[in-house]
mmCIF file with all atom_site columns, C-alpha atoms in Angstrom:
data_model
loop_
_atom_site.group_PDB
_atom_site.id
_atom_site.type_symbol
_atom_site.label_atom_id
_atom_site.label_alt_id
_atom_site.label_comp_id
_atom_site.label_asym_id
_atom_site.label_entity_id
_atom_site.label_seq_id
_atom_site.pdbx_PDB_ins_code
_atom_site.Cartn_x
_atom_site.Cartn_y
_atom_site.Cartn_z
_atom_site.occupancy
_atom_site.B_iso_or_equiv
_atom_site.pdbx_formal_charge
_atom_site.auth_seq_id
_atom_site.auth_comp_id
_atom_site.auth_asym_id
_atom_site.auth_atom_id
_atom_site.pdbx_PDB_model_num
ATOM 1   C CA . UNK A 1 1   ? 96.420  94.673  99.884  1.00 0.00 ? 1   UNK A CA 1
ATOM 2   C CA . UNK A 1 2   ? 96.696  94.110  103.721 1.00 0.00 ? 2   UNK A CA 1
ATOM 3   C CA . UNK A 1 3   ? 93.758  95.048  105.886 1.00 0.00 ? 3   UNK A CA 1
ATOM 4   C CA . UNK A 1 4   ? 93.500  95.129  109.767 1.00 0.00 ? 4   UNK A CA 1
ATOM 5   C CA . UNK A 1 5   ? 90.165  94.398  111.344 1.00 0.00 ? 5   UNK A CA 1
ATOM 6   C CA . UNK A 1 6   ? 90.163  95.486  115.029 1.00 0.00 ? 6   UNK A CA 1
ATOM 7   C CA . UNK A 1 7   ? 88.144  93.804  117.807 1.00 0.00 ? 7   UNK A CA 1
ATOM 8   C CA . UNK A 1 8   ? 86.818  91.007  115.638 1.00 0.00 ? 8   UNK A CA 1
ATOM 9   C CA . UNK A 1 9   ? 86.305  89.394  119.209 1.00 0.00 ? 9   UNK A CA 1
ATOM 10  C CA . UNK A 1 10  ? 86.379  91.621  122.520 1.00 0.00 ? 10  UNK A CA 1
ATOM 11  C CA . UNK A 1 11  ? 88.264  90.987  125.398 1.00 0.00 ? 11  UNK A CA 1
ATOM 12  C CA . UNK A 1 12  ? 85.743  88.724  127.123 1.00 0.00 ? 12  UNK A CA 1
ATOM 13  C CA . UNK A 1 13  ? 85.452  86.645  124.242 1.00 0.00 ? 13  UNK A CA 1
ATOM 14  C CA . UNK A 1 14  ? 89.354  86.364  123.940 1.00 0.00 ? 14  UNK A CA 1
ATOM 15  C CA . UNK A 1 15  ? 89.505  85.107  127.461 1.00 0.00 ? 15  UNK A CA 1
ATOM 16  C CA . UNK A 1 16  ? 87.051  82.206  126.504 1.00 0.00 ? 16  UNK A CA 1
ATOM 17  C CA . UNK A 1 17  ? 89.567  81.550  123.492 1.00 0.00 ? 17  UNK A CA 1
ATOM 18  C CA . UNK A 1 18  ? 92.426  81.682  125.694 1.00 0.00 ? 18  UNK A CA 1
ATOM 19  C CA . UNK A 1 19  ? 90.851  79.428  128.424 1.00 0.00 ? 19  UNK A CA 1
ATOM 20  C CA . UNK A 1 20  ? 90.293  76.662  126.123 1.00 0.00 ? 20  UNK A CA 1
ATOM 21  C CA . UNK A 1 21  ? 93.456  76.899  124.139 1.00 0.00 ? 21  UNK A CA 1
ATOM 22  C CA . UNK A 1 22  ? 95.527  77.014  127.665 1.00 0.00 ? 22  UNK A CA 1
ATOM 23  C CA . UNK A 1 23  ? 94.109  73.708  128.774 1.00 0.00 ? 23  UNK A CA 1
ATOM 24  C CA . UNK A 1 24  ? 94.341  71.560  125.792 1.00 0.00 ? 24  UNK A CA 1
ATOM 25  C CA . UNK A 1 25  ? 96.805  69.282  123.973 1.00 0.00 ? 25  UNK A CA 1
ATOM 26  C CA . UNK A 1 26  ? 98.928  70.535  121.253 1.00 0.00 ? 26  UNK A CA 1
ATOM 27  C CA . UNK A 1 27  ? 100.590 68.567  118.434 1.00 0.00 ? 27  UNK A CA 1
ATOM 28  C CA . UNK A 1 28  ? 103.992 69.470  116.388 1.00 0.00 ? 28  UNK A CA 1
ATOM 29  C CA . UNK A 1 29  ? 103.056 72.312  113.752 1.00 0.00 ? 29  UNK A CA 1
ATOM 30  C CA . UNK A 1 30  ? 105.581 70.570  111.175 1.00 0.00 ? 30  UNK A CA 1
ATOM 31  C CA . UNK A 1 31  ? 102.992 67.839  110.740 1.00 0.00 ? 31  UNK A CA 1
ATOM 32  C CA . UNK A 1 32  ? 100.848 70.097  108.474 1.00 0.00 ? 32  UNK A CA 1
ATOM 33  C CA . UNK A 1 33  ? 103.628 72.032  106.691 1.00 0.00 ? 33  UNK A CA 1
ATOM 34  C CA . UNK A 1 34  ? 104.698 71.215  103.175 1.00 0.00 ? 34  UNK A CA 1
ATOM 35  C CA . UNK A 1 35  ? 108.052 69.618  102.490 1.00 0.00 ? 35  UNK A CA 1
ATOM 36  C CA . UNK A 1 36  ? 109.952 73.057  102.213 1.00 0.00 ? 36  UNK A CA 1
ATOM 37  C CA . UNK A 1 37  ? 107.903 74.820  104.743 1.00 0.00 ? 37  UNK A CA 1
ATOM 38  C CA . UNK A 1 38  ? 108.629 72.170  107.464 1.00 0.00 ? 38  UNK A CA 1
ATOM 39  C CA . UNK A 1 39  ? 112.304 73.064  107.369 1.00 0.00 ? 39  UNK A CA 1
ATOM 40  C CA . UNK A 1 40  ? 111.618 76.647  108.792 1.00 0.00 ? 40  UNK A CA 1
ATOM 41  C CA . UNK A 1 41  ? 108.467 75.864  111.017 1.00 0.00 ? 41  UNK A CA 1
ATOM 42  C CA . UNK A 1 42  ? 108.775 75.486  114.834 1.00 0.00 ? 42  UNK A CA 1
ATOM 43  C CA . UNK A 1 43  ? 105.387 75.734  116.537 1.00 0.00 ? 43  UNK A CA 1
ATOM 44  C CA . UNK A 1 44  ? 102.488 73.801  117.825 1.00 0.00 ? 44  UNK A CA 1
ATOM 45  C CA . UNK A 1 45  ? 98.864  73.298  116.417 1.00 0.00 ? 45  UNK A CA 1
ATOM 46  C CA . UNK A 1 46  ? 95.728  72.041  117.278 1.00 0.00 ? 46  UNK A CA 1
ATOM 47  C CA . UNK A 1 47  ? 94.689  68.992  115.137 1.00 0.00 ? 47  UNK A CA 1
ATOM 48  C CA . UNK A 1 48  ? 91.790  69.959  112.926 1.00 0.00 ? 48  UNK A CA 1
ATOM 49  C CA . UNK A 1 49  ? 89.393  67.315  114.417 1.00 0.00 ? 49  UNK A CA 1
ATOM 50  C CA . UNK A 1 50  ? 90.145  68.306  118.027 1.00 0.00 ? 50  UNK A CA 1
ATOM 51  C CA . UNK A 1 51  ? 87.040  69.155  119.694 1.00 0.00 ? 51  UNK A CA 1
ATOM 52  C CA . UNK A 1 52  ? 88.467  72.595  120.934 1.00 0.00 ? 52  UNK A CA 1
ATOM 53  C CA . UNK A 1 53  ? 89.471  73.521  117.279 1.00 0.00 ? 53  UNK A CA 1
ATOM 54  C CA . UNK A 1 54  ? 86.182  72.529  115.825 1.00 0.00 ? 54  UNK A CA 1
ATOM 55  C CA . UNK A 1 55  ? 84.293  74.654  118.665 1.00 0.00 ? 55  UNK A CA 1
ATOM 56  C CA . UNK A 1 56  ? 86.519  77.756  118.351 1.00 0.00 ? 56  UNK A CA 1
ATOM 57  C CA . UNK A 1 57  ? 86.795  77.548  114.584 1.00 0.00 ? 57  UNK A CA 1
ATOM 58  C CA . UNK A 1 58  ? 82.833  77.597  114.375 1.00 0.00 ? 58  UNK A CA 1
ATOM 59  C CA . UNK A 1 59  ? 82.694  80.787  116.349 1.00 0.00 ? 59  UNK A CA 1
ATOM 60  C CA . UNK A 1 60  ? 85.325  82.399  114.020 1.00 0.00 ? 60  UNK A CA 1
ATOM 61  C CA . UNK A 1 61  ? 83.326  81.470  110.991 1.00 0.00 ? 61  UNK A CA 1
ATOM 62  C CA . UNK A 1 62  ? 80.195  82.634  112.234 1.00 0.00 ? 62  UNK A CA 1
ATOM 63  C CA . UNK A 1 63  ? 81.895  85.899  113.140 1.00 0.00 ? 63  UNK A CA 1
ATOM 64  C CA . UNK A 1 64  ? 83.441  86.187  109.882 1.00 0.00 ? 64  UNK A CA 1
ATOM 65  C CA . UNK A 1 65  ? 79.997  85.886  108.259 1.00 0.00 ? 65  UNK A CA 1
ATOM 66  C CA . UNK A 1 66  ? 78.541  88.849  110.210 1.00 0.00 ? 66  UNK A CA 1
ATOM 67  C CA . UNK A 1 67  ? 81.737  91.259  109.421 1.00 0.00 ? 67  UNK A CA 1
ATOM 68  C CA . UNK A 1 68  ? 81.196  93.592  106.584 1.00 0.00 ? 68  UNK A CA 1
ATOM 69  C CA . UNK A 1 69  ? 84.794  94.686  106.604 1.00 0.00 ? 69  UNK A CA 1
ATOM 70  C CA . UNK A 1 70  ? 86.128  91.135  106.111 1.00 0.00 ? 70  UNK A CA 1
ATOM 71  C CA . UNK A 1 71  ? 83.499  90.486  103.300 1.00 0.00 ? 71  UNK A CA 1
ATOM 72  C CA . UNK A 1 72  ? 84.223  93.656  101.526 1.00 0.00 ? 72  UNK A CA 1
ATOM 73  C CA . UNK A 1 73  ? 88.110  92.629  101.554 1.00 0.00 ? 73  UNK A CA 1
ATOM 74  C CA . UNK A 1 74  ? 87.968  89.085  100.803 1.00 0.00 ? 74  UNK A CA 1
ATOM 75  C CA . UNK A 1 75  ? 84.853  88.516  98.798  1.00 0.00 ? 75  UNK A CA 1
ATOM 76  C CA . UNK A 1 76  ? 84.799  85.052  100.262 1.00 0.00 ? 76  UNK A CA 1
ATOM 77  C CA . UNK A 1 77  ? 83.345  82.294  98.287  1.00 0.00 ? 77  UNK A CA 1
ATOM 78  C CA . UNK A 1 78  ? 84.558  79.710  100.818 1.00 0.00 ? 78  UNK A CA 1
ATOM 79  C CA . UNK A 1 79  ? 86.541  79.965  104.045 1.00 0.00 ? 79  UNK A CA 1
ATOM 80  C CA . UNK A 1 80  ? 88.781  76.873  105.010 1.00 0.00 ? 80  UNK A CA 1
ATOM 81  C CA . UNK A 1 81  ? 88.244  75.574  108.711 1.00 0.00 ? 81  UNK A CA 1
ATOM 82  C CA . UNK A 1 82  ? 90.434  78.013  110.985 1.00 0.00 ? 82  UNK A CA 1
ATOM 83  C CA . UNK A 1 83  ? 93.441  76.510  112.509 1.00 0.00 ? 83  UNK A CA 1
ATOM 84  C CA . UNK A 1 84  ? 95.203  77.383  115.673 1.00 0.00 ? 84  UNK A CA 1
ATOM 85  C CA . UNK A 1 85  ? 98.752  77.910  116.642 1.00 0.00 ? 85  UNK A CA 1
ATOM 86  C CA . UNK A 1 86  ? 100.982 78.221  119.621 1.00 0.00 ? 86  UNK A CA 1
ATOM 87  C CA . UNK A 1 87  ? 104.749 79.729  119.637 1.00 0.00 ? 87  UNK A CA 1
ATOM 88  C CA . UNK A 1 88  ? 106.998 79.941  122.665 1.00 0.00 ? 88  UNK A CA 1
ATOM 89  C CA . UNK A 1 89  ? 110.430 79.008  123.639 1.00 0.00 ? 89  UNK A CA 1
ATOM 90  C CA . UNK A 1 90  ? 112.091 81.004  120.138 1.00 0.00 ? 90  UNK A CA 1
ATOM 91  C CA . UNK A 1 91  ? 109.222 79.195  118.325 1.00 0.00 ? 91  UNK A CA 1
ATOM 92  C CA . UNK A 1 92  ? 109.063 80.719  114.965 1.00 0.00 ? 92  UNK A CA 1
ATOM 93  C CA . UNK A 1 93  ? 107.925 80.154  111.206 1.00 0.00 ? 93  UNK A CA 1
ATOM 94  C CA . UNK A 1 94  ? 110.624 81.278  108.637 1.00 0.00 ? 94  UNK A CA 1
ATOM 95  C CA . UNK A 1 95  ? 109.806 82.834  105.314 1.00 0.00 ? 95  UNK A CA 1
ATOM 96  C CA . UNK A 1 96  ? 107.295 80.794  103.328 1.00 0.00 ? 96  UNK A CA 1
ATOM 97  C CA . UNK A 1 97  ? 104.361 81.122  100.997 1.00 0.00 ? 97  UNK A CA 1
ATOM 98  C CA . UNK A 1 98  ? 101.168 79.550  101.662 1.00 0.00 ? 98  UNK A CA 1
ATOM 99  C CA . UNK A 1 99  ? 99.811  76.449  99.409  1.00 0.00 ? 99  UNK A CA 1
ATOM 100 C CA . UNK A 1 100 ? 98.032  77.702  96.514  1.00 0.00 ? 100 UNK A CA 1
ATOM 101 C CA . UNK A 1 101 ? 95.563  74.690  96.988  1.00 0.00 ? 101 UNK A CA 1
ATOM 102 C CA . UNK A 1 102 ? 94.150  73.067  100.147 1.00 0.00 ? 102 UNK A CA 1
ATOM 103 C CA . UNK A 1 103 ? 92.022  69.981  100.548 1.00 0.00 ? 103 UNK A CA 1
ATOM 104 C CA . UNK A 1 104 ? 88.717  70.743  102.341 1.00 0.00 ? 104 UNK A CA 1
ATOM 105 C CA . UNK A 1 105 ? 88.815  67.998  105.049 1.00 0.00 ? 105 UNK A CA 1
ATOM 106 C CA . UNK A 1 106 ? 86.206  65.312  104.684 1.00 0.00 ? 106 UNK A CA 1
ATOM 107 C CA . UNK A 1 107 ? 84.917  66.374  101.276 1.00 0.00 ? 107 UNK A CA 1
ATOM 108 C CA . UNK A 1 108 ? 87.060  65.519  98.503  1.00 0.00 ? 108 UNK A CA 1
ATOM 109 C CA . UNK A 1 109 ? 87.157  69.200  97.300  1.00 0.00 ? 109 UNK A CA 1
ATOM 110 C CA . UNK A 1 110 ? 89.765  71.806  97.269  1.00 0.00 ? 110 UNK A CA 1
ATOM 111 C CA . UNK A 1 111 ? 90.102  75.251  97.942  1.00 0.00 ? 111 UNK A CA 1
ATOM 112 C CA . UNK A 1 112 ? 92.124  78.146  96.382  1.00 0.00 ? 112 UNK A CA 1
ATOM 113 C CA . UNK A 1 113 ? 93.902  79.993  98.869  1.00 0.00 ? 113 UNK A CA 1
ATOM 114 C CA . UNK A 1 114 ? 93.660  83.585  97.484  1.00 0.00 ? 114 UNK A CA 1
ATOM 115 C CA . UNK A 1 115 ? 93.489  85.411  100.936 1.00 0.00 ? 115 UNK A CA 1
ATOM 116 C CA . UNK A 1 116 ? 95.253  84.515  104.051 1.00 0.00 ? 116 UNK A CA 1
ATOM 117 C CA . UNK A 1 117 ? 94.139  85.764  107.499 1.00 0.00 ? 117 UNK A CA 1
ATOM 118 C CA . UNK A 1 118 ? 95.622  85.790  111.116 1.00 0.00 ? 118 UNK A CA 1
ATOM 119 C CA . UNK A 1 119 ? 93.511  86.302  114.075 1.00 0.00 ? 119 UNK A CA 1
ATOM 120 C CA . UNK A 1 120 ? 95.660  87.337  117.055 1.00 0.00 ? 120 UNK A CA 1
ATOM 121 C CA . UNK A 1 121 ? 94.954  85.684  120.564 1.00 0.00 ? 121 UNK A CA 1
ATOM 122 C CA . UNK A 1 122 ? 97.606  87.095  122.714 1.00 0.00 ? 122 UNK A CA 1
ATOM 123 C CA . UNK A 1 123 ? 98.150  90.965  123.469 1.00 0.00 ? 123 UNK A CA 1
ATOM 124 C CA . UNK A 1 124 ? 101.526 92.341  122.361 1.00 0.00 ? 124 UNK A CA 1
ATOM 125 C CA . UNK A 1 125 ? 102.614 92.858  125.785 1.00 0.00 ? 125 UNK A CA 1
ATOM 126 C CA . UNK A 1 126 ? 102.245 89.104  126.556 1.00 0.00 ? 126 UNK A CA 1
ATOM 127 C CA . UNK A 1 127 ? 105.042 87.903  124.439 1.00 0.00 ? 127 UNK A CA 1
ATOM 128 C CA . UNK A 1 128 ? 108.467 89.420  122.712 1.00 0.00 ? 128 UNK A CA 1
ATOM 129 C CA . UNK A 1 129 ? 108.977 88.763  119.050 1.00 0.00 ? 129 UNK A CA 1
ATOM 130 C CA . UNK A 1 130 ? 106.297 86.875  117.253 1.00 0.00 ? 130 UNK A CA 1
ATOM 131 C CA . UNK A 1 131 ? 105.610 89.516  114.798 1.00 0.00 ? 131 UNK A CA 1
ATOM 132 C CA . UNK A 1 132 ? 103.962 88.596  111.638 1.00 0.00 ? 132 UNK A CA 1
ATOM 133 C CA . UNK A 1 133 ? 105.926 89.966  108.765 1.00 0.00 ? 133 UNK A CA 1
ATOM 134 C CA . UNK A 1 134 ? 104.256 90.162  105.121 1.00 0.00 ? 134 UNK A CA 1
ATOM 135 C CA . UNK A 1 135 ? 106.238 90.856  101.870 1.00 0.00 ? 135 UNK A CA 1
ATOM 136 C CA . UNK A 1 136 ? 104.537 91.709  98.650  1.00 0.00 ? 136 UNK A CA 1
ATOM 137 C CA . UNK A 1 137 ? 104.897 94.162  95.682  1.00 0.00 ? 137 UNK A CA 1
ATOM 138 C CA . UNK A 1 138 ? 104.007 97.082  97.969  1.00 0.00 ? 138 UNK A CA 1
ATOM 139 C CA . UNK A 1 139 ? 106.798 96.305  100.188 1.00 0.00 ? 139 UNK A CA 1
ATOM 140 C CA . UNK A 1 140 ? 107.087 94.855  103.946 1.00 0.00 ? 140 UNK A CA 1
ATOM 141 C CA . UNK A 1 141 ? 104.272 95.106  106.645 1.00 0.00 ? 141 UNK A CA 1
ATOM 142 C CA . UNK A 1 142 ? 104.953 93.995  110.180 1.00 0.00 ? 142 UNK A CA 1
ATOM 143 C CA . UNK A 1 143 ? 101.747 93.139  112.417 1.00 0.00 ? 143 UNK A CA 1
ATOM 144 C CA . UNK A 1 144 ? 101.542 92.529  116.065 1.00 0.00 ? 144 UNK A CA 1
ATOM 145 C CA . UNK A 1 145 ? 98.121  93.279  116.743 1.00 0.00 ? 145 UNK A CA 1
ATOM 146 C CA . UNK A 1 146 ? 95.871  93.304  119.967 1.00 0.00 ? 146 UNK A CA 1
ATOM 147 C CA . UNK A 1 147 ? 94.203  90.153  120.977 1.00 0.00 ? 147 UNK A CA 1
ATOM 148 C CA . UNK A 1 148 ? 90.905  89.680  119.050 1.00 0.00 ? 148 UNK A CA 1
ATOM 149 C CA . UNK A 1 149 ? 92.007  91.489  116.128 1.00 0.00 ? 149 UNK A CA 1
ATOM 150 C CA . UNK A 1 150 ? 92.431  90.172  112.327 1.00 0.00 ? 150 UNK A CA 1
ATOM 151 C CA . UNK A 1 151 ? 94.861  90.965  109.679 1.00 0.00 ? 151 UNK A CA 1
ATOM 152 C CA . UNK A 1 152 ? 93.957  89.826  106.150 1.00 0.00 ? 152 UNK A CA 1
ATOM 153 C CA . UNK A 1 153 ? 96.595  89.784  103.498 1.00 0.00 ? 153 UNK A CA 1
ATOM 154 C CA . UNK A 1 154 ? 97.221  88.000  99.827  1.00 0.00 ? 154 UNK A CA 1
ATOM 155 C CA . UNK A 1 155 ? 97.780  84.419  99.935  1.00 0.00 ? 155 UNK A CA 1
ATOM 156 C CA . UNK A 1 156 ? 100.513 84.663  97.465  1.00 0.00 ? 156 UNK A CA 1
ATOM 157 C CA . UNK A 1 157 ? 102.712 86.936  99.863  1.00 0.00 ? 157 UNK A CA 1
ATOM 158 C CA . UNK A 1 158 ? 105.913 85.815  101.113 1.00 0.00 ? 158 UNK A CA 1
ATOM 159 C CA . UNK A 1 159 ? 105.467 86.121  105.108 1.00 0.00 ? 159 UNK A CA 1
ATOM 160 C CA . UNK A 1 160 ? 107.154 84.674  108.250 1.00 0.00 ? 160 UNK A CA 1
ATOM 161 C CA . UNK A 1 161 ? 106.447 84.708  111.976 1.00 0.00 ? 161 UNK A CA 1
ATOM 162 C CA . UNK A 1 162 ? 109.429 86.095  114.030 1.00 0.00 ? 162 UNK A CA 1
ATOM 163 C CA . UNK A 1 163 ? 110.900 83.995  116.800 1.00 0.00 ? 163 UNK A CA 1
ATOM 164 C CA . UNK A 1 164 ? 109.173 84.398  120.294 1.00 0.00 ? 164 UNK A CA 1
ATOM 165 C CA . UNK A 1 165 ? 111.679 85.075  122.778 1.00 0.00 ? 165 UNK A CA 1
ATOM 166 C CA . UNK A 1 166 ? 109.423 85.625  125.776 1.00 0.00 ? 166 UNK A CA 1
ATOM 167 C CA . UNK A 1 167 ? 105.853 84.492  126.655 1.00 0.00 ? 167 UNK A CA 1
ATOM 168 C CA . UNK A 1 168 ? 103.369 82.555  124.390 1.00 0.00 ? 168 UNK A CA 1
ATOM 169 C CA . UNK A 1 169 ? 101.714 83.853  121.061 1.00 0.00 ? 169 UNK A CA 1
ATOM 170 C CA . UNK A 1 170 ? 98.526  82.273  120.511 1.00 0.00 ? 170 UNK A CA 1
ATOM 171 C CA . UNK A 1 171 ? 96.608  82.558  117.094 1.00 0.00 ? 171 UNK A CA 1
ATOM 172 C CA . UNK A 1 172 ? 94.288  81.337  114.702 1.00 0.00 ? 172 UNK A CA 1
ATOM 173 C CA . UNK A 1 173 ? 95.005  81.364  110.763 1.00 0.00 ? 173 UNK A CA 1
ATOM 174 C CA . UNK A 1 174 ? 92.818  80.499  107.691 1.00 0.00 ? 174 UNK A CA 1
ATOM 175 C CA . UNK A 1 175 ? 92.688  80.814  104.098 1.00 0.00 ? 175 UNK A CA 1
ATOM 176 C CA . UNK A 1 176 ? 89.689  82.015  101.815 1.00 0.00 ? 176 UNK A CA 1
ATOM 177 C CA . UNK A 1 177 ? 88.942  81.259  98.373  1.00 0.00 ? 177 UNK A CA 1
ATOM 178 C CA . UNK A 1 178 ? 87.441  84.492  96.935  1.00 0.00 ? 178 UNK A CA 1
ATOM 179 C CA . UNK A 1 179 ? 84.963  85.015  94.340  1.00 0.00 ? 179 UNK A CA 1
ATOM 180 C CA . UNK A 1 180 ? 87.614  87.290  92.745  1.00 0.00 ? 180 UNK A CA 1
ATOM 181 C CA . UNK A 1 181 ? 90.953  85.347  92.069  1.00 0.00 ? 181 UNK A CA 1
ATOM 182 C CA . UNK A 1 182 ? 93.065  88.210  91.393  1.00 0.00 ? 182 UNK A CA 1
ATOM 183 C CA . UNK A 1 183 ? 94.347  90.302  94.396  1.00 0.00 ? 183 UNK A CA 1
ATOM 184 C CA . UNK A 1 184 ? 94.620  93.393  92.197  1.00 0.00 ? 184 UNK A CA 1
ATOM 185 C CA . UNK A 1 185 ? 90.835  93.256  91.151  1.00 0.00 ? 185 UNK A CA 1
ATOM 186 C CA . UNK A 1 186 ? 90.037  92.573  94.930  1.00 0.00 ? 186 UNK A CA 1
ATOM 187 C CA . UNK A 1 187 ? 91.814  95.971  95.786  1.00 0.00 ? 187 UNK A CA 1
ATOM 188 C CA . UNK A 1 188 ? 89.868  97.759  93.062  1.00 0.00 ? 188 UNK A CA 1
ATOM 189 C CA . UNK A 1 189 ? 86.494  96.247  94.285  1.00 0.00 ? 189 UNK A CA 1
ATOM 190 C CA . UNK A 1 190 ? 87.234  97.274  97.812  1.00 0.00 ? 190 UNK A CA 1
ATOM 191 C CA . UNK A 1 191 ? 88.163  100.652 97.040  1.00 0.00 ? 191 UNK A CA 1
ATOM 192 C CA . UNK A 1 192 ? 84.995  101.212 94.941  1.00 0.00 ? 192 UNK A CA 1
ATOM 193 C CA . UNK A 1 193 ? 82.856  99.772  97.485  1.00 0.00 ? 193 UNK A CA 1
ATOM 194 C CA . UNK A 1 194 ? 84.403  102.090 100.244 1.00 0.00 ? 194 UNK A CA 1
ATOM 195 C CA . UNK A 1 195 ? 83.720  105.203 97.925  1.00 0.00 ? 195 UNK A CA 1
ATOM 196 C CA . UNK A 1 196 ? 80.138  103.880 97.233  1.00 0.00 ? 196 UNK A CA 1
ATOM 197 C CA . UNK A 1 197 ? 79.516  103.622 100.998 1.00 0.00 ? 197 UNK A CA 1
ATOM 198 C CA . UNK A 1 198 ? 80.992  106.888 101.798 1.00 0.00 ? 198 UNK A CA 1
ATOM 199 C CA . UNK A 1 199 ? 78.785  108.590 99.072  1.00 0.00 ? 199 UNK A CA 1
ATOM 200 C CA . UNK A 1 200 ? 75.808  106.872 100.285 1.00 0.00 ? 200 UNK A CA 1
ATOM 201 C CA . UNK A 1 201 ? 76.503  108.036 103.754 1.00 0.00 ? 201 UNK A CA 1
ATOM 202 C CA . UNK A 1 202 ? 77.149  111.758 102.706 1.00 0.00 ? 202 UNK A CA 1
ATOM 203 C CA . UNK A 1 203 ? 74.624  112.035 99.802  1.00 0.00 ? 203 UNK A CA 1
ATOM 204 C CA . UNK A 1 204 ? 72.228  109.289 100.162 1.00 0.00 ? 204 UNK A CA 1
ATOM 205 C CA . UNK A 1 205 ? 69.821  110.460 97.549  1.00 0.00 ? 205 UNK A CA 1
ATOM 206 C CA . UNK A 1 206 ? 72.712  111.059 94.850  1.00 0.00 ? 206 UNK A CA 1
ATOM 207 C CA . UNK A 1 207 ? 71.862  109.173 91.595  1.00 0.00 ? 207 UNK A CA 1
ATOM 208 C CA . UNK A 1 208 ? 75.466  108.236 91.485  1.00 0.00 ? 208 UNK A CA 1
ATOM 209 C CA . UNK A 1 209 ? 75.112  105.752 94.205  1.00 0.00 ? 209 UNK A CA 1
ATOM 210 C CA . UNK A 1 210 ? 72.840  103.663 92.001  1.00 0.00 ? 210 UNK A CA 1
ATOM 211 C CA . UNK A 1 211 ? 75.153  103.831 89.036  1.00 0.00 ? 211 UNK A CA 1
ATOM 212 C CA . UNK A 1 212 ? 78.204  103.170 91.078  1.00 0.00 ? 212 UNK A CA 1
ATOM 213 C CA . UNK A 1 213 ? 76.520  100.210 92.919  1.00 0.00 ? 213 UNK A CA 1
ATOM 214 C CA . UNK A 1 214 ? 75.463  98.727  89.201  1.00 0.00 ? 214 UNK A CA 1
ATOM 215 C CA . UNK A 1 215 ? 79.026  99.055  88.195  1.00 0.00 ? 215 UNK A CA 1
ATOM 216 C CA . UNK A 1 216 ? 80.269  97.216  91.341  1.00 0.00 ? 216 UNK A CA 1
ATOM 217 C CA . UNK A 1 217 ? 78.026  94.340  90.794  1.00 0.00 ? 217 UNK A CA 1
ATOM 218 C CA . UNK A 1 218 ? 78.638  94.099  87.225  1.00 0.00 ? 218 UNK A CA 1
ATOM 219 C CA . UNK A 1 219 ? 82.219  93.992  87.777  1.00 0.00 ? 219 UNK A CA 1
ATOM 220 C CA . UNK A 1 220 ? 81.972  91.403  90.349  1.00 0.00 ? 220 UNK A CA 1
ATOM 221 C CA . UNK A 1 221 ? 79.817  89.287  87.849  1.00 0.00 ? 221 UNK A CA 1
ATOM 222 C CA . UNK A 1 222 ? 82.645  89.879  85.312  1.00 0.00 ? 222 UNK A CA 1
ATOM 223 C CA . UNK A 1 223 ? 85.611  88.961  87.506  1.00 0.00 ? 223 UNK A CA 1
ATOM 224 C CA . UNK A 1 224 ? 83.974  86.177  89.469  1.00 0.00 ? 224 UNK A CA 1
ATOM 225 C CA . UNK A 1 225 ? 86.119  83.067  89.510  1.00 0.00 ? 225 UNK A CA 1
ATOM 226 C CA . UNK A 1 226 ? 83.355  80.759  90.229  1.00 0.00 ? 226 UNK A CA 1
#
């Protein structure tokens, strides 16, 4: 299931992000890649403990906690600290699958990457190339969203960032451990939640709203991975 969330941040907020990102120091993105992924990765990233990374990632996490569509799609149990990337001069990230397990910095704990997310921080007209290409059982999906918009997709998918041939592509990316580990079950929960919301809007007093809400929460109890 691939979900787009437009305008997670508005234009003014994106300008604040960009001002911080354009005036800071970047590191070779291959430092954080696994052995195989490092061979196909050519970008720059902010170190996780960089003050700018910490400040901006906190803003992303706060906004996600207030975004019903993200919560409905990801059913987040935990979200790993967002990271920030920069692509230019034919920078790219070839086909790869994200690590299944990530360490949570400073805790000794680990997080399962059920859901991947990319927050676009450059508008499409600012750069050529740089599309996020996602391949899963439902086919191939290409995304190049407006700055401030988020795309959510299965962590198990094969994906890549096409070479940037003009301009600079800024983005944030992160992983979520869901209460429901199965992508198929999360999709069913998302569809059921949407149907409940529609029915509650059109027929708020209908008895089926309560019945379907009960089914939703009982499925969540049954399928919860934690």
